Amino acid sequence: MKVAVRVVLLVGIALGGVAGWTQIAAAPAVDTDKQIAAMKAKLDDWPQLDRYKAANATLGSVAPGEDR
């Protein structure tokens, strides 16, 4: 009797695992145009030189004798 119960439980677990494994999740909605634009912007400024563009503009030019 104990063996039969164990077999039934193992079969149930195996079938439940297979049933869960075969379920396919819905693909998330992706805005490819937005992704492409973001990737292009990253690629255009890959060394990130624009990161400090505003700070550099407010800094001004180097004064004579100033070491930067």
CSV table of C-alpha atoms in Angstrom, one decimal:
chain,number,residue,atom,x,y,z
A,1,MET,CA,0.0,0.0,0.0
A,2,LYS,CA,2.8,2.4,0.9
A,3,VAL,CA,4.5,1.7,-2.4
A,4,ALA,CA,1.4,2.4,-4.4
A,5,VAL,CA,0.9,5.7,-2.7
A,6,ARG,CA,4.6,6.6,-3.4
A,7,VAL,CA,4.2,5.7,-7.0
A,8,VAL,CA,1.0,7.7,-7.4
A,9,LEU,CA,2.7,10.7,-5.7
A,10,LEU,CA,5.8,10.5,-7.9
A,11,VAL,CA,3.7,10.2,-11.0
A,12,GLY,CA,1.6,13.2,-10.0
A,13,ILE,CA,4.7,15.3,-9.3
A,14,ALA,CA,6.3,14.3,-12.6
A,15,LEU,CA,3.2,15.1,-14.6
A,16,GLY,CA,2.7,18.4,-12.7
A,17,GLY,CA,6.3,19.3,-13.4
A,18,VAL,CA,5.9,18.5,-17.1
A,19,ALA,CA,2.7,20.5,-17.3
A,20,GLY,CA,4.3,23.5,-15.7
A,21,TRP,CA,7.4,23.2,-18.0
A,22,THR,CA,5.4,23.2,-21.2
A,23,GLN,CA,3.5,26.4,-20.4
A,24,ILE,CA,4.7,29.3,-22.6
A,25,ALA,CA,4.8,32.7,-21.1
A,26,ALA,CA,3.4,35.5,-23.2
A,27,ALA,CA,6.1,37.7,-24.9
A,28,PRO,CA,6.3,41.1,-23.4
A,29,ALA,CA,5.3,44.0,-25.6
A,30,VAL,CA,8.4,45.6,-27.0
A,31,ASP,CA,8.7,48.9,-28.7
A,32,THR,CA,11.5,48.1,-31.2
A,33,ASP,CA,11.7,51.6,-32.6
A,34,LYS,CA,12.3,53.0,-29.1
A,35,GLN,CA,14.9,50.3,-28.4
A,36,ILE,CA,16.7,51.0,-31.7
A,37,ALA,CA,16.7,54.7,-31.0
A,38,ALA,CA,18.2,54.1,-27.6
A,39,MET,CA,20.9,51.8,-29.0
A,40,LYS,CA,21.7,54.3,-31.7
A,41,ALA,CA,22.1,57.1,-29.2
A,42,LYS,CA,24.4,54.9,-27.1
A,43,LEU,CA,26.5,53.9,-30.1
A,44,ASP,CA,26.8,57.5,-31.4
A,45,ASP,CA,28.3,58.6,-28.0
A,46,TRP,CA,30.0,55.4,-26.9
A,47,PRO,CA,32.8,57.2,-25.0
A,48,GLN,CA,30.1,59.3,-23.2
A,49,LEU,CA,31.7,62.7,-24.1
A,50,ASP,CA,28.3,64.4,-23.9
A,51,ARG,CA,28.0,63.5,-20.2
A,52,TYR,CA,30.0,66.6,-19.1
A,53,LYS,CA,29.1,68.8,-22.0
A,54,ALA,CA,27.0,71.3,-19.9
A,55,ALA,CA,29.6,71.4,-17.1
A,56,ASN,CA,32.4,72.1,-19.6
A,57,ALA,CA,30.4,74.9,-21.2
A,58,THR,CA,30.0,76.7,-17.9
A,59,LEU,CA,33.6,76.2,-17.0
A,60,GLY,CA,35.0,78.7,-19.5
A,61,SER,CA,38.4,79.0,-21.0
A,62,VAL,CA,41.7,78.4,-19.2
A,63,ALA,CA,43.2,81.5,-17.6
A,64,PRO,CA,46.9,82.3,-18.3
A,65,GLY,CA,49.0,80.3,-15.9
A,66,GLU,CA,46.2,78.0,-14.9
A,67,ASP,CA,47.0,74.3,-15.0
A,68,ARG,CA,44.0,72.0,-15.7
